[in-house]
Coordinates of C-alpha atoms in Angstrom, one line a residue:
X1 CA 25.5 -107.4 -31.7
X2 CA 22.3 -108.9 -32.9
X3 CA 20.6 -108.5 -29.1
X4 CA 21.4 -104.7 -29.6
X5 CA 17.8 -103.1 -29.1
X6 CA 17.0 -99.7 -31.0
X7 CA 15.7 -97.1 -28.8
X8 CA 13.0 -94.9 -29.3
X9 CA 12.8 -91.4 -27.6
X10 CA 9.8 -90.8 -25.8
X11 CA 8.5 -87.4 -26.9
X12 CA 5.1 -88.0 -26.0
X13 CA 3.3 -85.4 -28.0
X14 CA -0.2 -86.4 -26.8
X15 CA 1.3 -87.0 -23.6
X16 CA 0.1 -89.5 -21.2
X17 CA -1.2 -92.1 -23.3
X18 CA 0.1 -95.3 -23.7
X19 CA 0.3 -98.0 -21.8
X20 CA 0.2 -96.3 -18.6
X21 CA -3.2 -97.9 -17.9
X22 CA -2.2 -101.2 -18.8
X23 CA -2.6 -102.8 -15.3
X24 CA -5.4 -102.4 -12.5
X25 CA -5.8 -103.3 -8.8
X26 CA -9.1 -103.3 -7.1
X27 CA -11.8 -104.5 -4.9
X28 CA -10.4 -107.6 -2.8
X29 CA -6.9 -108.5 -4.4
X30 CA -8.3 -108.4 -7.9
X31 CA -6.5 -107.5 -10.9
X32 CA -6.2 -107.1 -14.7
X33 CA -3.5 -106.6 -17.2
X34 CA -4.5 -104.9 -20.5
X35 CA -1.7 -105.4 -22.5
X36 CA -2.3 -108.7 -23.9
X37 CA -4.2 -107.7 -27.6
X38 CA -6.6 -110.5 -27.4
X39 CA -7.7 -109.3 -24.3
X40 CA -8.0 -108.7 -20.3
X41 CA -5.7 -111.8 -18.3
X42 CA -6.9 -111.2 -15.0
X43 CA -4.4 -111.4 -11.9
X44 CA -3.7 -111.0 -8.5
X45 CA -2.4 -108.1 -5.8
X46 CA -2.2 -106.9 -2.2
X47 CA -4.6 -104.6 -1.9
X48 CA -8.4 -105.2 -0.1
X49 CA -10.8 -102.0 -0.7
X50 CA -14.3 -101.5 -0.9
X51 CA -14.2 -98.3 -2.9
X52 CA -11.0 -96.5 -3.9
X53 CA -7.8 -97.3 -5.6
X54 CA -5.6 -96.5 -8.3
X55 CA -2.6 -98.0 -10.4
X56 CA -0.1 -96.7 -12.6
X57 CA 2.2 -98.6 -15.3
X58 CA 5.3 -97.6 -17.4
X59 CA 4.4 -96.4 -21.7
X60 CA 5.6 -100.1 -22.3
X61 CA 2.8 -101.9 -20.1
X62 CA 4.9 -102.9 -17.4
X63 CA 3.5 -102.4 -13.5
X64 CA 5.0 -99.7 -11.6
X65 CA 3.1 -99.4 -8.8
X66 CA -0.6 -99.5 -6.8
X67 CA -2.2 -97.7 -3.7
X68 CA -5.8 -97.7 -1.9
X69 CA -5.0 -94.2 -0.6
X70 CA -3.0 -95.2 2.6
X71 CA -0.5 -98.0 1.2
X72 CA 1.5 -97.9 -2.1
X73 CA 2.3 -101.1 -2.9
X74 CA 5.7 -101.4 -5.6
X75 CA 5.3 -104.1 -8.8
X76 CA 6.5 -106.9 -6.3
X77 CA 3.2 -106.4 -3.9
X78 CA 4.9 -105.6 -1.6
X79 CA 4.9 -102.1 0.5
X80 CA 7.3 -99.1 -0.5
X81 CA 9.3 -98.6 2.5
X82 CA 8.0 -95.2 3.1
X83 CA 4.7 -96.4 1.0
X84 CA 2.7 -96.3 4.4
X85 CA 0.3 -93.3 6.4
X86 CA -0.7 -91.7 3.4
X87 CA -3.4 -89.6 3.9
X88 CA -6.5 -91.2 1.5
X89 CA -9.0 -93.4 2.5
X90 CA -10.0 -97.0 0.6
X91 CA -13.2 -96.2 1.5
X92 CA -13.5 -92.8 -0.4
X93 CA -15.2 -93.0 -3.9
X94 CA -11.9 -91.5 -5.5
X95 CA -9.3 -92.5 -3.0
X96 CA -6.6 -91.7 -4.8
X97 CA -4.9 -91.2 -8.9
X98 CA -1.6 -91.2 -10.3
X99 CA -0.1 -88.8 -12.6
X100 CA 3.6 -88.7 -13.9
X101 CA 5.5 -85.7 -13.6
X102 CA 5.7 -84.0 -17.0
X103 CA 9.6 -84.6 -18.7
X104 CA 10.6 -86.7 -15.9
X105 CA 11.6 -90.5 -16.2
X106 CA 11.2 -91.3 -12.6
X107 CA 8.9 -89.1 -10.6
X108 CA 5.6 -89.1 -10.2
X109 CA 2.4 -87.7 -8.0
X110 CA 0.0 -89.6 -5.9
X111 CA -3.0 -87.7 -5.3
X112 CA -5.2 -89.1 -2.4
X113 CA -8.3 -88.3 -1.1
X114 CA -9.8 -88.9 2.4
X115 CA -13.3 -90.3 3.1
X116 CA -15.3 -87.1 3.4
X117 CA -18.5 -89.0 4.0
X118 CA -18.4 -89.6 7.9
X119 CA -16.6 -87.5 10.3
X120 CA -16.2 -88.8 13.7
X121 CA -16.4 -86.3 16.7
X122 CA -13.5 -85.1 17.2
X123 CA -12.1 -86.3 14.5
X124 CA -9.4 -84.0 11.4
X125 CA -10.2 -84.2 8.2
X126 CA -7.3 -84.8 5.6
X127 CA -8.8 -83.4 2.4
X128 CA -7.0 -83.8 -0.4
X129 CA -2.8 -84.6 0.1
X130 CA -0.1 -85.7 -2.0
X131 CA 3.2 -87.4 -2.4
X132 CA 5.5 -87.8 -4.8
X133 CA 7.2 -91.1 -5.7
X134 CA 10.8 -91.6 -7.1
X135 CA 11.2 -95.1 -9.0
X136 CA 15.2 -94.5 -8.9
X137 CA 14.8 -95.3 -5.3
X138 CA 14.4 -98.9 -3.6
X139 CA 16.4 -100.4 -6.4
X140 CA 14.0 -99.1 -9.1
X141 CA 11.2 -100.9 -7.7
X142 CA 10.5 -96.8 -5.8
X143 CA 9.7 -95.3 -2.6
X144 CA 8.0 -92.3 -1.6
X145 CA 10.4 -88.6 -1.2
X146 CA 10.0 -88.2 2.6
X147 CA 10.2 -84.7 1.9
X148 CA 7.7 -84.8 -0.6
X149 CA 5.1 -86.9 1.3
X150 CA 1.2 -85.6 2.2
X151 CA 1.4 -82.3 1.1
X152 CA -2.0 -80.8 1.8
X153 CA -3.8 -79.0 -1.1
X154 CA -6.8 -76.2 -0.4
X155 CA -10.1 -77.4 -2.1
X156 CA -12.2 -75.2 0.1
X157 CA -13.2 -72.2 1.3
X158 CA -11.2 -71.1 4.1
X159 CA -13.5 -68.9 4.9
X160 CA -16.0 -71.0 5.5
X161 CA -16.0 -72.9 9.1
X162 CA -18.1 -75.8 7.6
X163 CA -16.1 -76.5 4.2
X164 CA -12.6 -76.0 6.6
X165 CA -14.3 -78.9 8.4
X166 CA -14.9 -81.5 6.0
X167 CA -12.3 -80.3 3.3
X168 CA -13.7 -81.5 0.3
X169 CA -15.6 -84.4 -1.3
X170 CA -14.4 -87.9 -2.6
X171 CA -14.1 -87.0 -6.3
X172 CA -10.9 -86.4 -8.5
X173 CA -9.6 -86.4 -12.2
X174 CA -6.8 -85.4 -14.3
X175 CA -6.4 -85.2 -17.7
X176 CA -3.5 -83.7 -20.3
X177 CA -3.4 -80.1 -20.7
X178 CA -4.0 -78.7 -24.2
X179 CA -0.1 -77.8 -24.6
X180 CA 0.4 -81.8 -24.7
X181 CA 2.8 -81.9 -22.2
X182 CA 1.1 -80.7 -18.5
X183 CA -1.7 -82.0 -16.5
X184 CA -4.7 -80.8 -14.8
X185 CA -5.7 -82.4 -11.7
X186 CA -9.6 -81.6 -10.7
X187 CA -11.4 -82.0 -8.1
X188 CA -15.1 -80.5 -6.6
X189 CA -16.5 -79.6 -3.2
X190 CA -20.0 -77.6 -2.6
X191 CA -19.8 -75.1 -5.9
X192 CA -16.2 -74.7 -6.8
X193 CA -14.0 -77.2 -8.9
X194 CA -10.2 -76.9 -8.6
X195 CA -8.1 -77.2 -11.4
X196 CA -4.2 -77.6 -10.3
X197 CA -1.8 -77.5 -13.1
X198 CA 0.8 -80.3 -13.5
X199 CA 4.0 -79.3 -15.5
X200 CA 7.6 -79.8 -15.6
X201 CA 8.6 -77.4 -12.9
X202 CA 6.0 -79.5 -10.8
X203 CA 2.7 -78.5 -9.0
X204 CA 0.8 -75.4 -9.1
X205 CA -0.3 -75.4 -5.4
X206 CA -2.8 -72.2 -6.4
X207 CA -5.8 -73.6 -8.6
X208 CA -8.0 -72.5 -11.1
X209 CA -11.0 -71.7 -9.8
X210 CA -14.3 -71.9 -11.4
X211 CA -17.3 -71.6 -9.0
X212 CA -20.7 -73.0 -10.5
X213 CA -24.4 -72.3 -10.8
X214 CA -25.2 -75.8 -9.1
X215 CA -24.4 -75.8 -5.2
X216 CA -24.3 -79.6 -3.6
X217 CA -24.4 -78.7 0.1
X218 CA -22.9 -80.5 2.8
X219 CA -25.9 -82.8 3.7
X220 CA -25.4 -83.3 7.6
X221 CA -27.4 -86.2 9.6
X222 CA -26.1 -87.1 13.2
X223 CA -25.5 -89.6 14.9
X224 CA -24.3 -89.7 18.7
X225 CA -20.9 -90.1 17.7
X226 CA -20.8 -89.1 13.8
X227 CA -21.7 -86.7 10.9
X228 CA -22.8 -87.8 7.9
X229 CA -21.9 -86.1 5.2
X230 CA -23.9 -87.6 2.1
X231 CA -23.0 -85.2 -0.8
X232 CA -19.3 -86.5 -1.2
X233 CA -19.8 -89.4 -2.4
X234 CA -20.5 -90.4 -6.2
X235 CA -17.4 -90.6 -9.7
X236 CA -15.5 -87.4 -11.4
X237 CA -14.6 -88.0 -14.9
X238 CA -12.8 -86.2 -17.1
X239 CA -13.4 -87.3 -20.9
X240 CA -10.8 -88.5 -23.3
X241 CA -10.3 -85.4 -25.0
X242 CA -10.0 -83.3 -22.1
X243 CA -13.3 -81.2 -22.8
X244 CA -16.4 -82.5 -21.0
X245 CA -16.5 -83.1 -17.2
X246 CA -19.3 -85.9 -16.0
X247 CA -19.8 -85.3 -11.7
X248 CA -21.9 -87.5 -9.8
X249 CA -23.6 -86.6 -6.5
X250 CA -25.4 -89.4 -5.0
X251 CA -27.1 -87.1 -2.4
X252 CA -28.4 -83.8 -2.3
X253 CA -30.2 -83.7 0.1
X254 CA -31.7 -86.4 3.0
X255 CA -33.1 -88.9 1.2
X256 CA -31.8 -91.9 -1.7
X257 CA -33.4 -90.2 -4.3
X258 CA -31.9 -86.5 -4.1
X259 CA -28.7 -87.6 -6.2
X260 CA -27.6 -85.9 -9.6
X261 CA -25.5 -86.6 -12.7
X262 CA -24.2 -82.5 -14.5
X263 CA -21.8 -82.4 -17.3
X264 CA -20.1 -79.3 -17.6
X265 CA -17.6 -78.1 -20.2
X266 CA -13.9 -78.2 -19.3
X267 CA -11.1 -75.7 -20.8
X268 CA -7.7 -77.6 -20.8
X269 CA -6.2 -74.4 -22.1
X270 CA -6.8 -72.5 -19.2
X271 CA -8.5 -75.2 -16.5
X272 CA -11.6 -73.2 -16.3
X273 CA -15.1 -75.2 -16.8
X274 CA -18.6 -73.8 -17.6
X275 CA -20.7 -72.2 -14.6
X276 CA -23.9 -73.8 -16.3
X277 CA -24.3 -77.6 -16.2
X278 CA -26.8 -79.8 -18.0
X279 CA -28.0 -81.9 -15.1
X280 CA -28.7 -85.3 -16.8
X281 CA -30.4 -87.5 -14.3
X282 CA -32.3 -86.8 -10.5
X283 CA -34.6 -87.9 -8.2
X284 CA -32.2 -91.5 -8.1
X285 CA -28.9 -92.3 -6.6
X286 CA -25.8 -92.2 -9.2
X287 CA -22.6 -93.7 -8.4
X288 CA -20.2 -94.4 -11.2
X289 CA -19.6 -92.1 -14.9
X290 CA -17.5 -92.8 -17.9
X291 CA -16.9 -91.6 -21.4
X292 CA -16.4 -93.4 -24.2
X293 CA -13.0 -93.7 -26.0
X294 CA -14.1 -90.6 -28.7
X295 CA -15.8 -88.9 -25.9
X296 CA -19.1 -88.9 -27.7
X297 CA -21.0 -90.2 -25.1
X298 CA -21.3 -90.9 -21.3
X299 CA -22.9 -93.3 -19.2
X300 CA -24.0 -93.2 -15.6
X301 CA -24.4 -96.1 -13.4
X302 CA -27.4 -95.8 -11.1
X303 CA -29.1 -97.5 -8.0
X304 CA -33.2 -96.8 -7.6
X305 CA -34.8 -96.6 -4.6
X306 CA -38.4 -96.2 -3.4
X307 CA -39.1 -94.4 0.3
X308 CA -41.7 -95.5 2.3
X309 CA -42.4 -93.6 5.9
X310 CA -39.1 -91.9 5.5
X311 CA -37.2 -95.5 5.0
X312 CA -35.7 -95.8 1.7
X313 CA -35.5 -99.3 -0.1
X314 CA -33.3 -101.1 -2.5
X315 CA -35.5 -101.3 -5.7
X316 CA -32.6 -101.9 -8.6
X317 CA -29.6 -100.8 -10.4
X318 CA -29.8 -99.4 -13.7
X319 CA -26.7 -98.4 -16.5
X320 CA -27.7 -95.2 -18.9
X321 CA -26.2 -93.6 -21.6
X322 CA -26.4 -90.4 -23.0
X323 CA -25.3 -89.0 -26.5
X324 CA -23.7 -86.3 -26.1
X325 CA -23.3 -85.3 -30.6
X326 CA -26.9 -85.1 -29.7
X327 CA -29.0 -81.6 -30.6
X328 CA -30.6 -82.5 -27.0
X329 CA -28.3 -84.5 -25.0
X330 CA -31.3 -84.7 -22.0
X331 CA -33.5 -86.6 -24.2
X332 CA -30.7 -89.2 -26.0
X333 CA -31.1 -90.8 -22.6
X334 CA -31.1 -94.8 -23.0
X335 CA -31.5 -97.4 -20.5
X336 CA -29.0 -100.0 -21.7
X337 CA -28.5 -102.4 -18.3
X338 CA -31.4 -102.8 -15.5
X339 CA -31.0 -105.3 -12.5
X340 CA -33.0 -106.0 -9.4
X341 CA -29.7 -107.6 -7.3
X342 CA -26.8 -105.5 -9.1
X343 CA -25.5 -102.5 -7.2
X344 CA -24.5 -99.6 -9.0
X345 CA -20.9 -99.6 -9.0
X346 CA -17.7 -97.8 -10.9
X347 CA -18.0 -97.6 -14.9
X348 CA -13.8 -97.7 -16.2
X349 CA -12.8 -97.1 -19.5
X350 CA -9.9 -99.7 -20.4
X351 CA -7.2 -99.6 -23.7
X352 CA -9.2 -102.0 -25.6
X353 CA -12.0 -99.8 -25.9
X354 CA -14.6 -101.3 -23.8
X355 CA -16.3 -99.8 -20.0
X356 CA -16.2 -102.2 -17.7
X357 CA -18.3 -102.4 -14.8
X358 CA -17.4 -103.1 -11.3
X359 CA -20.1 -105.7 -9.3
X360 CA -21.4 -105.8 -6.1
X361 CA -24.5 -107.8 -4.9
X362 CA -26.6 -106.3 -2.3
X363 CA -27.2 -109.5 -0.7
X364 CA -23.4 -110.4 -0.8
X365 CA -20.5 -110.6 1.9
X366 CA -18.4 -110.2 -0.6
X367 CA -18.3 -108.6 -4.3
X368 CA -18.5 -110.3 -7.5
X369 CA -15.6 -112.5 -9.7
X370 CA -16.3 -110.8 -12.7
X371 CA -16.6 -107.7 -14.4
X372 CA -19.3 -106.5 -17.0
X373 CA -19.0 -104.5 -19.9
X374 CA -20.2 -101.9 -22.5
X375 CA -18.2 -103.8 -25.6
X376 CA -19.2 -100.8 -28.1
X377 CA -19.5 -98.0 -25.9
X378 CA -19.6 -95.8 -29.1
X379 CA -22.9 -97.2 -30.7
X380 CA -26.3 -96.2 -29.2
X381 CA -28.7 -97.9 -27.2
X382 CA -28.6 -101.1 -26.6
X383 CA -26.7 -101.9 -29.5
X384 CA -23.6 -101.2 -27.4
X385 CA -23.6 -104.9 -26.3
X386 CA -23.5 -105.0 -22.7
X387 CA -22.3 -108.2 -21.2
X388 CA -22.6 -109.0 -17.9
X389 CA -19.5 -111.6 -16.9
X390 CA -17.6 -109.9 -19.4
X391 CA -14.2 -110.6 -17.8
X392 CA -13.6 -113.6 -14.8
X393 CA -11.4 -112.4 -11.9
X394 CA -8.5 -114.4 -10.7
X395 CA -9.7 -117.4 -7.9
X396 CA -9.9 -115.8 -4.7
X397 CA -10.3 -112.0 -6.0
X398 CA -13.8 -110.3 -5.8
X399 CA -15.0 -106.9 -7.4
X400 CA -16.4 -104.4 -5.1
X401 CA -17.7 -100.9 -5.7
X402 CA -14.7 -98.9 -7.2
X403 CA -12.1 -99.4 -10.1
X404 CA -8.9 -97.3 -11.1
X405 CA -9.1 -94.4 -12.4
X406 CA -6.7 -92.8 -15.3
X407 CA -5.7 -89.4 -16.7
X408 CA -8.7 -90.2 -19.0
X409 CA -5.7 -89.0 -22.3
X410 CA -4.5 -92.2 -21.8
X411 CA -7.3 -93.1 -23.7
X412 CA -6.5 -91.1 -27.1
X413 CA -4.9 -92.6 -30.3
X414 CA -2.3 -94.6 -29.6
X415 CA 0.3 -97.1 -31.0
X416 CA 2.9 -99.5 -30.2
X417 CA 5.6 -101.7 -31.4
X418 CA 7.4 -104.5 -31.5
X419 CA 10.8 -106.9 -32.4
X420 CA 13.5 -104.4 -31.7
X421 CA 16.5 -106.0 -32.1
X422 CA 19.0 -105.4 -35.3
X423 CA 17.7 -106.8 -38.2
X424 CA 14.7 -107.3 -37.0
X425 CA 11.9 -105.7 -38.8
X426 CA 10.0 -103.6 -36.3
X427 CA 6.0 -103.9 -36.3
X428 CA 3.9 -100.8 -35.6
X429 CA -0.1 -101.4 -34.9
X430 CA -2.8 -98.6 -33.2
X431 CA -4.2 -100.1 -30.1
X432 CA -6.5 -97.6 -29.5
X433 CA -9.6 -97.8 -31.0
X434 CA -10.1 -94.5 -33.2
X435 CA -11.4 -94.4 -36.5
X436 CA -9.5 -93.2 -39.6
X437 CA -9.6 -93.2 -43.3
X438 CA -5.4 -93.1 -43.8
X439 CA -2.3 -93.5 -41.6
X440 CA 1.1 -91.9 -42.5
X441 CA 4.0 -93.0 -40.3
X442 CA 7.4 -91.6 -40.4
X443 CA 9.5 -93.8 -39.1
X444 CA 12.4 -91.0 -38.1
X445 CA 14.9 -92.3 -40.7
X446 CA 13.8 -90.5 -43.4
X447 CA 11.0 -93.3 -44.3
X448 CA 7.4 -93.1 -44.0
X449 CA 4.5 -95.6 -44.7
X450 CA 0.5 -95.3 -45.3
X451 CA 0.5 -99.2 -44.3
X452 CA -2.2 -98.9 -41.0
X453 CA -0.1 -102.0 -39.3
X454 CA 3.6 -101.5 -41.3
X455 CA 7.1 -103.4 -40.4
X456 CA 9.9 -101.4 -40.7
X457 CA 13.9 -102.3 -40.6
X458 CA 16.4 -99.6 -39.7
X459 CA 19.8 -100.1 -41.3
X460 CA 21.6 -99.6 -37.8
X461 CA 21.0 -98.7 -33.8
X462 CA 20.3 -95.7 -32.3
X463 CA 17.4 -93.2 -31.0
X464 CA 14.5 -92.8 -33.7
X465 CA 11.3 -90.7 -33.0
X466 CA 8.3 -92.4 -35.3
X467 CA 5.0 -90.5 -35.5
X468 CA 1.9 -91.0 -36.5
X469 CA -1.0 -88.9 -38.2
X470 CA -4.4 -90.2 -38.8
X471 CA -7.2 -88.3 -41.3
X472 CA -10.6 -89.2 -40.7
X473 CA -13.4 -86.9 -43.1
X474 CA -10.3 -85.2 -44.2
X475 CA -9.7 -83.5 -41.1
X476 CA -5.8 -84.2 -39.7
X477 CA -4.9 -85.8 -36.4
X478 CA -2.2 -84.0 -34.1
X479 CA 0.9 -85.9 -34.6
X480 CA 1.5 -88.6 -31.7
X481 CA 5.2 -89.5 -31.3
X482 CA 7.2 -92.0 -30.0

């Protein structure tokens, strides 16, 4: 049969890493698909959100499903049938991320996160919750497990009537766990991250623990109906190779300027990170953080404000980035964006590479219908090439303040293929963008190649596993299979 596909087993040795971030929804039915190679083709979806949101997509680039923290919608825009009431908020930084379940085809976990920033009176927190989604149901287009639907996690203090209160701040991240195969799913609140482990038997409901020398307080004004809670908000990252944690908190304390940017070092052996963190910016009020693709630096969107008789104003927006192969990583500080109308919004690292920026003016109704970009997030300064309408949205989509986040090891090496039929002969390219010196592919048929984009014809169908090693100043790459 000459339409007879080969298959490839999907042994994932780096894990999560494909094209599982191929697609994103955001801001006010906005969308992108990453899996053209000549670029982002912008499209359209359901959801409406200020802040948070996140989207997941199969290892071939094809759209699984999106949420804002309450809804799921399926690849079809429309609502999973028990895709409803989920305990997140669209107006949380983080509202929600996506992780598959490790050695499962089907399943995978919805992490959500409530809006910790205002509490009405009388009002129940919902912390952090999640649910598990089964794409063998509805038709293969999925549904949520009913049994398996806003289960609450602890990421507080029990002990603690306050923290028991609010439950935890707006901030999560995953990332793969060094055996290749589990996750780790982080989050922060007050002086304690929480590291839950991910693996094939499913969730470790009993984090790692790992309580810090930097204490964010619940920052409490009042209103006569409402708390404000100011310390929640502000972007977790994880970086690419699972080792570095960036944490924004946008307040501190009362005023605009009390925020703070720490990186801290992360174990994704055992899910502990480093009690002592660098604190990289203060006195300003950081929003979004994002590492570049070989995690050798990170940049931290900003908004600046001046207070005068207690009132703080609106003064600009700046981008930074910081080099983090640096002897003194506080001093590699570079401004590379500045703007007097440009609110500081999500920084997103995408497959081809680049950190795109999500827009929002302050004098606007609405957000913006384009993206902007740090092109060469890997070179210093300005030489990164930022570009401001670096990507047009579909007509009648706006950006707001957040974008999708991503197990950030979906941003290691990576390859792909194509033409899979018999006789055809197969094509196998990198679309991540790593540097190397050489490239060895074994092809699982006994064949190998040190060709960096190589076509390859098997002599009949069936199951291969093809891997790739890279060298790069003669040191080896882990193998990544397919």
């Amino acid at each position: 049969n000459n339409y007879l596909s080969i298959l490839f087993i999907l042994i994932f040795a780096l894990g999560y890493g494909q094209k599982e971030a191929a697609n994103w929804y955001f801001g006010q039915y906005a969308g992108l698909n990453f899996s053209n190679r000549t670029g982002p083709v912008a499209q359209k979806g359901s959801l409406n959100t200020l802040e948070g949101c996140a989207s997941i997509s199969n290892a071939r680039g094809g759209m699984l499903f999106y949420t804002d923290g309450t809804i799921i919608w399926n690849r079809n825009h429309e609502v999973m049938p028990n895709g409803s009431d989920l305990l997140g908020q669209k107006s949380s930084t983080q509202a929600a991320i996506i992780v598959p379940k490790p050695k499962s085809k089907n399943l995978y976990y919805v992490f959500t996160v409530s809006r910790a920033e205002y509490l009405e009176i009388g009002e129940v927190k919902n912390g952090i919750n999640y649910s598990i989604v089964d794409m063998n149901l509805d038709n293969g287009k999925g549904d949520v497990i009913p049994e398996s639907k806003n289960i609450h996690l602890v990421t507080y203090d029990q002990k603690d009537a306050e923290q028991k209160e609010w439950k935890g701040s707006e901030k999560i991240a995953a990332t793969l766990h060094f055996d290749g195969v589990s996750y780790w799913i982080l989050t922060y609140f007050v002086d304690t991250f929480y590291a839950f482990k991910l693996d094939e038997n499913g969730l470790d409901e009993e984090p790692v623990k790992t309580k810090v020398n930097d204490v964010i307080p619940i920052v409490v004004s009042k209103t006569n109906t409402t708390l404000v809670n100011l310390s929640s908000i502000g972007y977790l990252k994880l970086s690419p190779n699972g080792k570095k944690i960036a944490i924004a908190h946008s307040f501190t304390g009362q005023s605009s300027t009390s925020g703070r940017v720490f990186l801290y070092d992360f174990d994704p052996d055992t899910g502990k990170t480093s009690t002592n963190g660098t604190r990289l910016i203060s006195s300003t009020y950081p929003y979004g953080v994002e590492f570049s693709p070989k995690s050798r630096k990170v940049y931290v969107s900003t908004n600046t404000y001046v207070t005068n008789r207690g009132i703080s104003y609106f003064q600009g927006s700046n981008v930074y980035q910081f080099d983090l192969e640096s002897a003194n990583i506080l001093n590699s500080k570079v401004e590379i964006h500045n703007s007097t109308t440009l609110l500081a919004g999500a920084l997103q690292l995408a497959l081809d590479g680049k950190i795109y920026r999500a827009k929002h003016k302050t004098d606007a109704l609405q957000g913006e219908s384009s993206l902007a970009a740090i092109t060469k997030p890997e070179l210093n300064g300005r030489n990164v090439a930022y570009v401001d309408n670096a990507v047009s949205l579909a007509s009648g989509s706006y950006s707001n303040y957040g974008l999708p986040p991503f197990i950030s090891s979906a941003f290691l090496l990576t390859f792909d293929y194509e033409f899979t039929c018999i006789g055809d002969e197969t094509h196998f390219f990198i679309t991540s963008e790593d540097p190397y010196d050489t490239v060895l592919w074994d092809f699982g048929d006994g064949t190998t190649s040190t060709d960096p984009e190589p076509y390859h014809r098997y002599a009949s169908p069936g199951e291969y596993e093809v891997s790739l090693i890279t060298t790069l100043n003669g040191f080896e790459s882990k193998p990544l299979k397919k």
